Coordinates of N, CA, C and O in Angstrom, one line a residue:
X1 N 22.8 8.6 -9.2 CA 23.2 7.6 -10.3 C 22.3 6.4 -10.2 O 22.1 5.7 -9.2
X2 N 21.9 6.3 -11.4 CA 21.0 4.7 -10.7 C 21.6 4.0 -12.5 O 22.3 4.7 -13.3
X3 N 21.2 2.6 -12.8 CA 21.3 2.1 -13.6 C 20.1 0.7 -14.0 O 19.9 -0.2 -13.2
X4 N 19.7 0.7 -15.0 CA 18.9 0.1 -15.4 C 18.9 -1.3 -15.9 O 19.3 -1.6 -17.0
X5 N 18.5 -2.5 -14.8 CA 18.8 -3.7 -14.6 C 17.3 -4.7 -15.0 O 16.6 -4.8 -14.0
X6 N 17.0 -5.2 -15.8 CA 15.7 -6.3 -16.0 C 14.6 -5.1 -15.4 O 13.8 -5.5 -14.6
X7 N 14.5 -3.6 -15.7 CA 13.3 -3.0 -15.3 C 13.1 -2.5 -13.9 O 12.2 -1.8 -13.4
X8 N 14.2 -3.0 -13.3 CA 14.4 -2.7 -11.7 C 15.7 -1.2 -12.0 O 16.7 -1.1 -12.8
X9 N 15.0 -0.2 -11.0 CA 16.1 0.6 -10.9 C 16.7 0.5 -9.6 O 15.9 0.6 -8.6
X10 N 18.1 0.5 -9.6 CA 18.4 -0.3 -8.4 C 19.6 1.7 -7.8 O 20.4 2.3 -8.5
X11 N 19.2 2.0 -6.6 CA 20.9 3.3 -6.1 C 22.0 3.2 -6.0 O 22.3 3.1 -4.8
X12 N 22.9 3.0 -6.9 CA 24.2 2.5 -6.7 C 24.8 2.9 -5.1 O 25.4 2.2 -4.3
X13 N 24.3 4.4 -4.9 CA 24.5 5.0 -3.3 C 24.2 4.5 -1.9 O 24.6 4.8 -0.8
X14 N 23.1 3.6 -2.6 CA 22.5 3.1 -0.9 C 22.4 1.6 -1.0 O 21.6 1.1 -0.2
X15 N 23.1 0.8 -2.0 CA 22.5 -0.8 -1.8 C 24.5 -1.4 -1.5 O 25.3 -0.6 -2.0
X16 N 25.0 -2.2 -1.0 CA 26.0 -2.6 -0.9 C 26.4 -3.3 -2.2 O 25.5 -3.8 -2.8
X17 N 27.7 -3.3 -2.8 CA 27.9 -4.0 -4.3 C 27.5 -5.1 -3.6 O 26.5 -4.6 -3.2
X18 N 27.4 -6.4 -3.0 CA 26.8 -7.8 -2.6 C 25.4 -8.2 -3.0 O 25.0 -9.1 -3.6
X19 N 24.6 -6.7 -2.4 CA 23.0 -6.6 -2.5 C 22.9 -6.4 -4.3 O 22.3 -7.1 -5.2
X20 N 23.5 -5.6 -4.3 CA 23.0 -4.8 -5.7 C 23.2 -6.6 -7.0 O 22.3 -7.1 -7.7
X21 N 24.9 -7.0 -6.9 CA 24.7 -7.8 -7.9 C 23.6 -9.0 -7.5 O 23.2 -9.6 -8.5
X22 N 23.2 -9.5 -6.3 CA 22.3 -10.4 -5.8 C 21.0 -9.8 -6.8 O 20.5 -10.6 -7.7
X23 N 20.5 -8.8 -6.6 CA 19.4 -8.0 -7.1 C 19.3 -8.0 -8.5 O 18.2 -8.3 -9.0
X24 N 20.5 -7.7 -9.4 CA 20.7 -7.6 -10.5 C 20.8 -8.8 -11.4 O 21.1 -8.7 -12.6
X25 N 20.6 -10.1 -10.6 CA 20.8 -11.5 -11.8 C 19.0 -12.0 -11.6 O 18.6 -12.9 -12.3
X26 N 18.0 -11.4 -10.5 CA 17.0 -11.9 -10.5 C 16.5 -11.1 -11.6 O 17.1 -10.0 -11.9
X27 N 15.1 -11.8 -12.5 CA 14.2 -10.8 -13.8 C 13.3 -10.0 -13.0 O 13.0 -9.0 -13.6
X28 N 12.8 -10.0 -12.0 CA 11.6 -9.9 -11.1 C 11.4 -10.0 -10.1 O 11.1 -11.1 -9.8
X29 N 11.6 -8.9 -8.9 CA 11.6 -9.1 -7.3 C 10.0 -9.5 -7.0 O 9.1 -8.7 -7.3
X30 N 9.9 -10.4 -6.6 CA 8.8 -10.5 -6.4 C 8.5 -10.4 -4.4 O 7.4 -10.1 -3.9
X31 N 9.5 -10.6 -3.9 CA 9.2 -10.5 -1.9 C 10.1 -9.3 -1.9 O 10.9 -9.3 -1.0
X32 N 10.2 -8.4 -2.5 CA 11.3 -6.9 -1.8 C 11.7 -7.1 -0.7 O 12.9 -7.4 -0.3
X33 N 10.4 -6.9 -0.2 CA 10.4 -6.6 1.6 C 11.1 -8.1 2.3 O 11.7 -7.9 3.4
X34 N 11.0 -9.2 1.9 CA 11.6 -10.4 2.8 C 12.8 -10.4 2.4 O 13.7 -10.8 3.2
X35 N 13.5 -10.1 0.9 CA 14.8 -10.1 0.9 C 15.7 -8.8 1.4 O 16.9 -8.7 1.3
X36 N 14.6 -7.6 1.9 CA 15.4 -6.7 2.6 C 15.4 -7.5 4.1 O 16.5 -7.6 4.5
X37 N 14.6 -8.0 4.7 CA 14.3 -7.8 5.9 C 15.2 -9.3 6.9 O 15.4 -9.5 8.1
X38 N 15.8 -10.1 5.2 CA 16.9 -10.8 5.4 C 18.0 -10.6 5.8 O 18.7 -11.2 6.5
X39 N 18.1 -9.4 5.2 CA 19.5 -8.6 5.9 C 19.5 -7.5 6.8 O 20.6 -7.4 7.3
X40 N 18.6 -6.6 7.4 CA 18.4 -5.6 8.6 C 17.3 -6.2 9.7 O 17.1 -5.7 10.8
X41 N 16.7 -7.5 9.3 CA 16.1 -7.8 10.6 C 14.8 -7.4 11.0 O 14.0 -7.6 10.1
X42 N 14.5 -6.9 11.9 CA 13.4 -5.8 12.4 C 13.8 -4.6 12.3 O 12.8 -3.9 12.2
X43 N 14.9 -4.0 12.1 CA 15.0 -3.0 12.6 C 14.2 -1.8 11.4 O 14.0 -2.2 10.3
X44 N 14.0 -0.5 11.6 CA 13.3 0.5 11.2 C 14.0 0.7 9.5 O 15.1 1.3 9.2
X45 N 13.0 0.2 8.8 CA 13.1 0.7 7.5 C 12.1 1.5 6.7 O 10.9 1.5 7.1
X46 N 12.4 2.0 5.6 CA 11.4 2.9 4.8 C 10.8 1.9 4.0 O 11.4 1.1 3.2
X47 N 9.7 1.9 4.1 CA 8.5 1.2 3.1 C 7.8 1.3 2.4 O 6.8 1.6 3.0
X48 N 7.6 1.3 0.9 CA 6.8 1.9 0.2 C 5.8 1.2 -0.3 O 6.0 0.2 -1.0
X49 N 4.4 2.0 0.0 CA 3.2 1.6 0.0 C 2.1 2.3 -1.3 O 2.3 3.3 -1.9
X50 N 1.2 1.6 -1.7 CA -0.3 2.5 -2.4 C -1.5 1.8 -1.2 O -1.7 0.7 -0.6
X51 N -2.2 3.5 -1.5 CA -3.4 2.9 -0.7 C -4.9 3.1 -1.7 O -5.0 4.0 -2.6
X52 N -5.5 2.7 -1.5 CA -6.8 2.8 -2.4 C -8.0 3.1 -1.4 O -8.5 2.4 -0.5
X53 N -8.2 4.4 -1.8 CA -9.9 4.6 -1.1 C -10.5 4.3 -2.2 O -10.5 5.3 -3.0
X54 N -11.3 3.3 -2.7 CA -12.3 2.8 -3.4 C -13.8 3.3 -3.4 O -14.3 2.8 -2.4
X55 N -14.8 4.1 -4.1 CA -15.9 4.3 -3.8 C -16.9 4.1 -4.2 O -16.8 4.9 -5.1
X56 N -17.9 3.7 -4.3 CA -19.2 3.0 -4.6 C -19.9 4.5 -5.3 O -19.6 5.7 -5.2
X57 N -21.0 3.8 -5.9 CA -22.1 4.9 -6.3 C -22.8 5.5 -5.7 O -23.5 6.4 -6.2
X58 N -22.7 5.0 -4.5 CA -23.2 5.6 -3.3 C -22.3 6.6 -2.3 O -22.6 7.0 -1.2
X59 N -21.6 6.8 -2.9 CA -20.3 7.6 -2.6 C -19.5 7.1 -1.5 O -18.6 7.8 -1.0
X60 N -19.6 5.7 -0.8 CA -19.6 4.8 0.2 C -18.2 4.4 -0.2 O -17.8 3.9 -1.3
X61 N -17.3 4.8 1.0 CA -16.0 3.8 0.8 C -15.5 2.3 1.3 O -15.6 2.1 2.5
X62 N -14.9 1.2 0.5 CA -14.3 0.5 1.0 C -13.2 0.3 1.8 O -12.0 0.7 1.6
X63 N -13.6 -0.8 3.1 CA -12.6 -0.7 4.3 C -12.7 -2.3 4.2 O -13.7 -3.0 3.9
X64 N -11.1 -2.6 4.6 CA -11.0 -4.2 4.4 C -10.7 -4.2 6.4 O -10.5 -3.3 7.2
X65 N -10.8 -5.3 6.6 CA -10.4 -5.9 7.9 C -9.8 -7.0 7.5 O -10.2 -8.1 7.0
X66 N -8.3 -6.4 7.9 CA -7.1 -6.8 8.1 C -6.9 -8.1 8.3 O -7.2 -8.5 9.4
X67 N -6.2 -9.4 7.2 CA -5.9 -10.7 8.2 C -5.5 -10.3 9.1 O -6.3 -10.2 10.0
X68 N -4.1 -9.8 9.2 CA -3.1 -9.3 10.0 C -3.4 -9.2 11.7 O -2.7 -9.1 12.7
X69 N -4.9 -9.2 11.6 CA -5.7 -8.7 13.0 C -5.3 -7.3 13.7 O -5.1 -7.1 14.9
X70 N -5.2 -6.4 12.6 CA -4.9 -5.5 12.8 C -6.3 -4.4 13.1 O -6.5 -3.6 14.0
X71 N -7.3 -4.9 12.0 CA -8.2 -3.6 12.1 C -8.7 -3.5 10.8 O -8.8 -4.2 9.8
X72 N -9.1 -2.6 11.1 CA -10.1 -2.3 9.4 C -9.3 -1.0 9.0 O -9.0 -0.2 9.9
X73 N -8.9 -0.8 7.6 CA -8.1 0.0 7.1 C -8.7 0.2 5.3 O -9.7 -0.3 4.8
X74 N -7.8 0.9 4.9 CA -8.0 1.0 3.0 C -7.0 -0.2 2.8 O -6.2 -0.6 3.6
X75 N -7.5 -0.5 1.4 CA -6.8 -1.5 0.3 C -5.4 -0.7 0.3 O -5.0 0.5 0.4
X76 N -4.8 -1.8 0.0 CA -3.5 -1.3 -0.5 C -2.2 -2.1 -0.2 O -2.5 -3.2 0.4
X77 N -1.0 -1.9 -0.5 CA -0.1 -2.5 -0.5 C 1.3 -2.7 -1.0 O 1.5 -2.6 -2.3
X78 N 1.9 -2.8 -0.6 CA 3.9 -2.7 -0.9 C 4.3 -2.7 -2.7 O 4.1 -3.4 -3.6
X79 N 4.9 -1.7 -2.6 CA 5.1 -1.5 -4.3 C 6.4 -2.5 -4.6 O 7.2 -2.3 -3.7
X80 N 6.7 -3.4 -5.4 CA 7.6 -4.2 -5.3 C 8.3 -3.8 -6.6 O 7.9 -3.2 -7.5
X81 N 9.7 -4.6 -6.3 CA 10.7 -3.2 -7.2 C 10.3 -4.0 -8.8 O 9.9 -5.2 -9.0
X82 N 10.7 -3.0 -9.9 CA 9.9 -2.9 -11.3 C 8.2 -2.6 -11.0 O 7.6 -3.1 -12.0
X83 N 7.2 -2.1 -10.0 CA 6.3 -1.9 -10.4 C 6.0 -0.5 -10.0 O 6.4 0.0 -8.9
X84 N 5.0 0.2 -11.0 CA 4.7 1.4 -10.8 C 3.7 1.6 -9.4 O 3.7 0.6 -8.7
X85 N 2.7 2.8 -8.9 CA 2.1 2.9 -8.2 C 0.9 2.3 -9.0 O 0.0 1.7 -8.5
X86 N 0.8 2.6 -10.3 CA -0.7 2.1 -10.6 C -0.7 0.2 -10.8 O -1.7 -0.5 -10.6
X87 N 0.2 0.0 -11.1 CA 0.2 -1.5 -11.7 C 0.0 -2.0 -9.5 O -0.9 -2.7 -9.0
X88 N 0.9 -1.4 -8.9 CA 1.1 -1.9 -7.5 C -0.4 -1.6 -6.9 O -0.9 -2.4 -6.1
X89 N -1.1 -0.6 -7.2 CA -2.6 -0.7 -6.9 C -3.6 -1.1 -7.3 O -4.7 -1.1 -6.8
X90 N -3.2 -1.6 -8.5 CA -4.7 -2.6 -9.2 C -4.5 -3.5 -9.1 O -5.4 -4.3 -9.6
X91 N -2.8 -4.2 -8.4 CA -2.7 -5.7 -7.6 C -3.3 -6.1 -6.8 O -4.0 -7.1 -6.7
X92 N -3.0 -4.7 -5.8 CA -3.1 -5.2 -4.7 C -4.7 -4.9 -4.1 O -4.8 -5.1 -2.9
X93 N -5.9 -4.3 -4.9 CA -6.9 -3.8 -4.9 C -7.5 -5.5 -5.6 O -8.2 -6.0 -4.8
X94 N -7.4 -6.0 -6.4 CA -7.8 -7.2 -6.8 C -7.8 -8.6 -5.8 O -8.7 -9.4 -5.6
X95 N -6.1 -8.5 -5.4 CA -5.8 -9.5 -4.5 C -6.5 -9.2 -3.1 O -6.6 -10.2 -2.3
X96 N -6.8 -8.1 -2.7 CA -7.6 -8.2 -1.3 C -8.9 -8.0 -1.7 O -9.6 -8.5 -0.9
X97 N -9.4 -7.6 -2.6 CA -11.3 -7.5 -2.7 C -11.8 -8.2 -4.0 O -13.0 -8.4 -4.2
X98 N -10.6 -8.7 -5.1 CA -11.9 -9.1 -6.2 C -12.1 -8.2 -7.1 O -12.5 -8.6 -8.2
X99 N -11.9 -6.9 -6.8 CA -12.8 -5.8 -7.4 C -11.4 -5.0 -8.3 O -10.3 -4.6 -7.8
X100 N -11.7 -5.1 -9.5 CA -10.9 -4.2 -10.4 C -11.5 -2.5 -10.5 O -12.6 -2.2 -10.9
X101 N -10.1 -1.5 -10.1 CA -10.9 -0.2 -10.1 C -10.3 0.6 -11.1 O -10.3 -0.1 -12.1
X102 N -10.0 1.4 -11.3 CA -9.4 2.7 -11.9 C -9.1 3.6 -11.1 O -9.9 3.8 -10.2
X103 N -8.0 4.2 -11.1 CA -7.7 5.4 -10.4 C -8.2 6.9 -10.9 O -7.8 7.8 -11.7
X104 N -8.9 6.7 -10.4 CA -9.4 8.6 -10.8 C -9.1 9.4 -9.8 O -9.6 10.5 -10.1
X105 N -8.2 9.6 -8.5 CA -7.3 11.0 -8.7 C -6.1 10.4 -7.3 O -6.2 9.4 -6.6
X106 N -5.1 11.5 -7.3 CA -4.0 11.2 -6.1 C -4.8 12.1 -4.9 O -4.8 13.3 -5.0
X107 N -5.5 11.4 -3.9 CA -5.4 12.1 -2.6 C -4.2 12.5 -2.2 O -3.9 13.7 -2.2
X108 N -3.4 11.5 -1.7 CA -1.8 12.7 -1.3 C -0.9 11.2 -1.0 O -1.0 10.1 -1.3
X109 N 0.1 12.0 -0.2 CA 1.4 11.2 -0.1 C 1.8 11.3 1.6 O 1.8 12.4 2.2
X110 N 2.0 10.3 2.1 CA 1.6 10.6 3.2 C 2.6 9.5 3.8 O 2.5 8.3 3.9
X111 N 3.7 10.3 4.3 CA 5.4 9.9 4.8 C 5.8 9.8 6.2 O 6.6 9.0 6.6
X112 N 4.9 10.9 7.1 CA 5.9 10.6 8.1 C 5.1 9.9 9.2 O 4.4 10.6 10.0
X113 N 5.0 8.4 9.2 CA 4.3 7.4 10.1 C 5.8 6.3 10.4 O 6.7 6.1 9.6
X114 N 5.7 5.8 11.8 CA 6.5 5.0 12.3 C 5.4 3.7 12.5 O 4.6 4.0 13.4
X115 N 5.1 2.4 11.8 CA 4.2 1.2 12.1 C 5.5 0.2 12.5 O 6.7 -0.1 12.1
X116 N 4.8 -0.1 13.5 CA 5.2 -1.7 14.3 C 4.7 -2.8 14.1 O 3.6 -2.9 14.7
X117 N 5.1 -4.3 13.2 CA 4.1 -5.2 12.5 C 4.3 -6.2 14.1 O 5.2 -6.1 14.9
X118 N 3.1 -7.2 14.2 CA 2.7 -7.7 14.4 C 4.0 -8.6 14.9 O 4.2 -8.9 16.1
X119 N 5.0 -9.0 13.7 CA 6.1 -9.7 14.0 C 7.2 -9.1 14.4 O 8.2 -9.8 14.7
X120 N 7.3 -8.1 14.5 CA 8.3 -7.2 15.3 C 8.8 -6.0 14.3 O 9.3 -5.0 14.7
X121 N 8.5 -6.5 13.2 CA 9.2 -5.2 12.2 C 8.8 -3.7 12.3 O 7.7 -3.3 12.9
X122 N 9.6 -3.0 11.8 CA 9.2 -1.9 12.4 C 9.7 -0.9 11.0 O 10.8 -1.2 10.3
X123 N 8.8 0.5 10.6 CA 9.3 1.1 9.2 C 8.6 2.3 8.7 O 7.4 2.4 8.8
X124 N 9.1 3.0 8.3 CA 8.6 4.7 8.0 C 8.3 4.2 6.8 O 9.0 3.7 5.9
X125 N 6.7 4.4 6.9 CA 5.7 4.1 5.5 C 5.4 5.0 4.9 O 5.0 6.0 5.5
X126 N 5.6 5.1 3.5 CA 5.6 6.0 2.7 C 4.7 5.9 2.1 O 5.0 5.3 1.1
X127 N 2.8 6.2 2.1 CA 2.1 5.7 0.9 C 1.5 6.9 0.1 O 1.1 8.0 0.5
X128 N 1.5 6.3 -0.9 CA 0.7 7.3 -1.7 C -0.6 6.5 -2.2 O -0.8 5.4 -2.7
X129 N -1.7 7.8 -1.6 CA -3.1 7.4 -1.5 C -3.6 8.0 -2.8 O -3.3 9.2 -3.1
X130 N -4.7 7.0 -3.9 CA -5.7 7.3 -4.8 C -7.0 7.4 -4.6 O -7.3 6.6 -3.8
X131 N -7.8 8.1 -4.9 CA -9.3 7.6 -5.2 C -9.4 6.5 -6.2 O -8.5 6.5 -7.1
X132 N -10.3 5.6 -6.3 CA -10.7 4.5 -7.4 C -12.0 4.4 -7.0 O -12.5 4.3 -5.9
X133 N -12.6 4.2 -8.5 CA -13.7 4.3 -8.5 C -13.8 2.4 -9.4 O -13.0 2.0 -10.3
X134 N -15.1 1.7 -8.8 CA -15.1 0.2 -9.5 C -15.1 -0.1 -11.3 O -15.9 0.6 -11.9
X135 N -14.7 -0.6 -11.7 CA -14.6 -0.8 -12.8 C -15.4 -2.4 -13.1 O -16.5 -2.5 -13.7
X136 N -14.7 -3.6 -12.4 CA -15.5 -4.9 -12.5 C -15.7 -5.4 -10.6 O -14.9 -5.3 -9.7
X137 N -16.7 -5.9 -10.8 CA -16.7 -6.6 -9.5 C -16.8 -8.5 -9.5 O -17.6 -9.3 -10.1
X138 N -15.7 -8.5 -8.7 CA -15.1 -9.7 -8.7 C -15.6 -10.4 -7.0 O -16.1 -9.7 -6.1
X139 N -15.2 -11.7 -7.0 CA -15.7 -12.0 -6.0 C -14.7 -13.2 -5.4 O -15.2 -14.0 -4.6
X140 N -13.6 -13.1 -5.6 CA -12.3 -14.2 -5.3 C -11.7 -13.1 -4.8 O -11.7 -12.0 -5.4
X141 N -11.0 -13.3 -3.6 CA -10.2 -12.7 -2.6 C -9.2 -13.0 -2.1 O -9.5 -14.1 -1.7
X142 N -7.7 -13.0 -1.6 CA -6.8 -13.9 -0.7 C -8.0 -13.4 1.0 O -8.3 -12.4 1.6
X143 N -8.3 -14.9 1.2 CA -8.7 -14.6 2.8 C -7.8 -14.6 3.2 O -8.1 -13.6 3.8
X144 N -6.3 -14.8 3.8 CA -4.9 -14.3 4.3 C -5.4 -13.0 4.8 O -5.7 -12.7 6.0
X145 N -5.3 -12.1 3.6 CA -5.0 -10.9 3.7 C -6.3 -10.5 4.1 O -6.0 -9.9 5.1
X146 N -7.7 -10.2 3.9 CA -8.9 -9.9 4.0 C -10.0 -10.7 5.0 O -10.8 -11.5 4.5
X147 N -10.0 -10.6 6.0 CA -11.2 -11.2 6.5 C -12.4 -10.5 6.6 O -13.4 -11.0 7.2
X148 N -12.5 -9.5 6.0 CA -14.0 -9.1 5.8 C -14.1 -7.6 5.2 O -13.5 -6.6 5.7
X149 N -14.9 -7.7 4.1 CA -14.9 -6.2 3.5 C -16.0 -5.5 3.6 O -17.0 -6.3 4.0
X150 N -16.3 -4.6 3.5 CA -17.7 -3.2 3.6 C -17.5 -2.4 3.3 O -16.3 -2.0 3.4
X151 N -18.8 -1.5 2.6 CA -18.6 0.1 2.1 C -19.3 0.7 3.5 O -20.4 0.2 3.9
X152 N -18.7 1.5 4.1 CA -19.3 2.4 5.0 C -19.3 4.2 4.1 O -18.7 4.7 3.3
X153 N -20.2 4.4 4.8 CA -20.8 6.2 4.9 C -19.4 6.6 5.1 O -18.7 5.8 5.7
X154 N -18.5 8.0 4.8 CA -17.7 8.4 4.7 C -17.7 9.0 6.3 O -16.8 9.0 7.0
X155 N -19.0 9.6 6.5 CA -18.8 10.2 7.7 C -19.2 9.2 8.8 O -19.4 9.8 9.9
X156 N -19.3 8.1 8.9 CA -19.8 6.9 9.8 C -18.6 7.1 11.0 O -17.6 7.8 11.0
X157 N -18.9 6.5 11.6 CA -17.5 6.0 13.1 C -16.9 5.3 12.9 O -17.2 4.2 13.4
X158 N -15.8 5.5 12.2 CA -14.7 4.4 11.8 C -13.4 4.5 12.6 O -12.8 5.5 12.7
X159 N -13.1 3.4 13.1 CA -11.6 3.4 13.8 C -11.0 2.8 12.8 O -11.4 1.8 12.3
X160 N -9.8 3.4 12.4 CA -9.1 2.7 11.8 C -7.9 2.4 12.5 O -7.5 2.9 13.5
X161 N -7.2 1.4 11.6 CA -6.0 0.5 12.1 C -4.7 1.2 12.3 O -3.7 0.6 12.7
X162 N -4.5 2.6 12.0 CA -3.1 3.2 12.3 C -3.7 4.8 12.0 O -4.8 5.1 11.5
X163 N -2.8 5.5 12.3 CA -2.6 7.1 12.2 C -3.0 7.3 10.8 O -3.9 8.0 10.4
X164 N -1.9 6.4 10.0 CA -1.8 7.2 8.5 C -3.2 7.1 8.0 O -3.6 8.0 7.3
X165 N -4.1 5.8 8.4 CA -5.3 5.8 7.5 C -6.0 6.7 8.0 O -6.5 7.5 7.2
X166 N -6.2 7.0 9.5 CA -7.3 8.1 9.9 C -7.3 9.2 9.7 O -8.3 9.9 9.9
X167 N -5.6 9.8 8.8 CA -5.3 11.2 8.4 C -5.8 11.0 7.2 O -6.2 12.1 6.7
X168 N -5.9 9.9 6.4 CA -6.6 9.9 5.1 C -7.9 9.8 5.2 O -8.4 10.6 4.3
X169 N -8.6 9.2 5.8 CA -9.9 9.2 5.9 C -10.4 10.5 6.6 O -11.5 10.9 6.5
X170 N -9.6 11.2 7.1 CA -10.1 12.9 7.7 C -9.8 13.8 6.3 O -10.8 14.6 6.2
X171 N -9.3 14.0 5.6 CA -8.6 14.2 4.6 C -10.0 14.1 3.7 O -10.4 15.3 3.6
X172 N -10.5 13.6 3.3 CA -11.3 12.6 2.3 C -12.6 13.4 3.0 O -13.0 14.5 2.6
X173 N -12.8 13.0 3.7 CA -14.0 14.1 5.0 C -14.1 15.3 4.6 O -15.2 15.7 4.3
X174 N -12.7 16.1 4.5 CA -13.1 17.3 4.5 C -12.7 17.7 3.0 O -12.5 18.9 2.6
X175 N -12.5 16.7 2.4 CA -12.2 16.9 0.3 C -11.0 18.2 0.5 O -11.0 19.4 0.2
X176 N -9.9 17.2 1.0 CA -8.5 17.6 1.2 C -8.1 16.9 0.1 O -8.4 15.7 0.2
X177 N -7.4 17.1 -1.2 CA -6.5 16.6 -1.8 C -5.3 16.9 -2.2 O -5.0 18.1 -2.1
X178 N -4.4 16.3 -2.6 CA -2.5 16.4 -2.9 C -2.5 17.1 -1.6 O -2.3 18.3 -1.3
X179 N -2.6 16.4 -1.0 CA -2.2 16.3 0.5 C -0.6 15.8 0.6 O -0.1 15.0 -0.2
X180 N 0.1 16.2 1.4 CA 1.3 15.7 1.5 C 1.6 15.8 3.2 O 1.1 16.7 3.9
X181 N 2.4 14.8 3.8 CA 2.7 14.6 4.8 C 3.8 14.0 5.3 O 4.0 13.8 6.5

């Protein structure tokens, strides 16, 4: 059962009546994740993500390095409630690189990861990964979020920042697609 509120579809089954009418008088969630994390704390929640492997003409993908001091990883970022996966990936592909893409295909969906943030939170990431290919290249960035970007060789030595990206970037390696996990 769900019901249709300002564009937000909210589970009548899993949000408490308190959350749900709280939810239901905003037009626009804009922090999801801090007004969940208001009420469960740290503890282990489901997270939903897009990730963007971006590729150059040189068939070269982009890897951002993490404010977070996490690592070097793909673009991407928390779908926040009323937004689709594409509107949530050409945000959050803009707000870390500048660079407006298009999605030209779904690499896969890739669910079963446990991440530990930095601040203690902790959450079964759910993302679903695109290919994108550049459309405009921009050059305004949040430095927050990005301290430094590069296209690397697909087959280069890359560590990345968690499990889920290195199963995607193996994935990508061997032109694994609708991948699911």
């Amino acid at each position: 059962m769900y019901e249709l509120a300002n564009k937000n579809y909210i589970c009548k089954a899993l949000l408490p009546v308190e959350i749900r009418k709280e939810i239901l008088t905003m037009k626009k969630m804009k922090d999801y994740i801090r007004f969940i994390r208001e009420k469960v704390g740290h503890q282990c929640i489901f997270l939903n993500f897009v990730g963007a492997v971006v590729k150059n003409k040189k068939n070269e993908v982009l890897l951002q390095n993490r404010g977070d001091e996490r690592g070097w990883g793909f673009l991407g970022g928390a779908i926040e409630l009323g937004e689709s996966f594409e509107e949530t990936l050409i945000r959050e592909v803009k707000e870390e690189s500048g660079y407006e893409v298009k999605i030209e295909k779904l690499i896969g969906v890739y669910g079963n990861y446990i991440d530990k943030y930095p601040n203690g939170d902790e959450a079964q990431t759910i993302t679903v990964f695109f290919e994108c290919s550049i459309k405009n290249v921009g050059y305004i960035y949040n430095h927050n979020e990005t301290k430094e970007l590069k296209f690397v060789d697909i087959e280069s030595d890359i560590q990345m920042f968690n499990k889920q990206h290195t199963d995607v970037l193996n994935d990508i390696r061997n032109k694994r697609y609708g991948v699911y996990r």
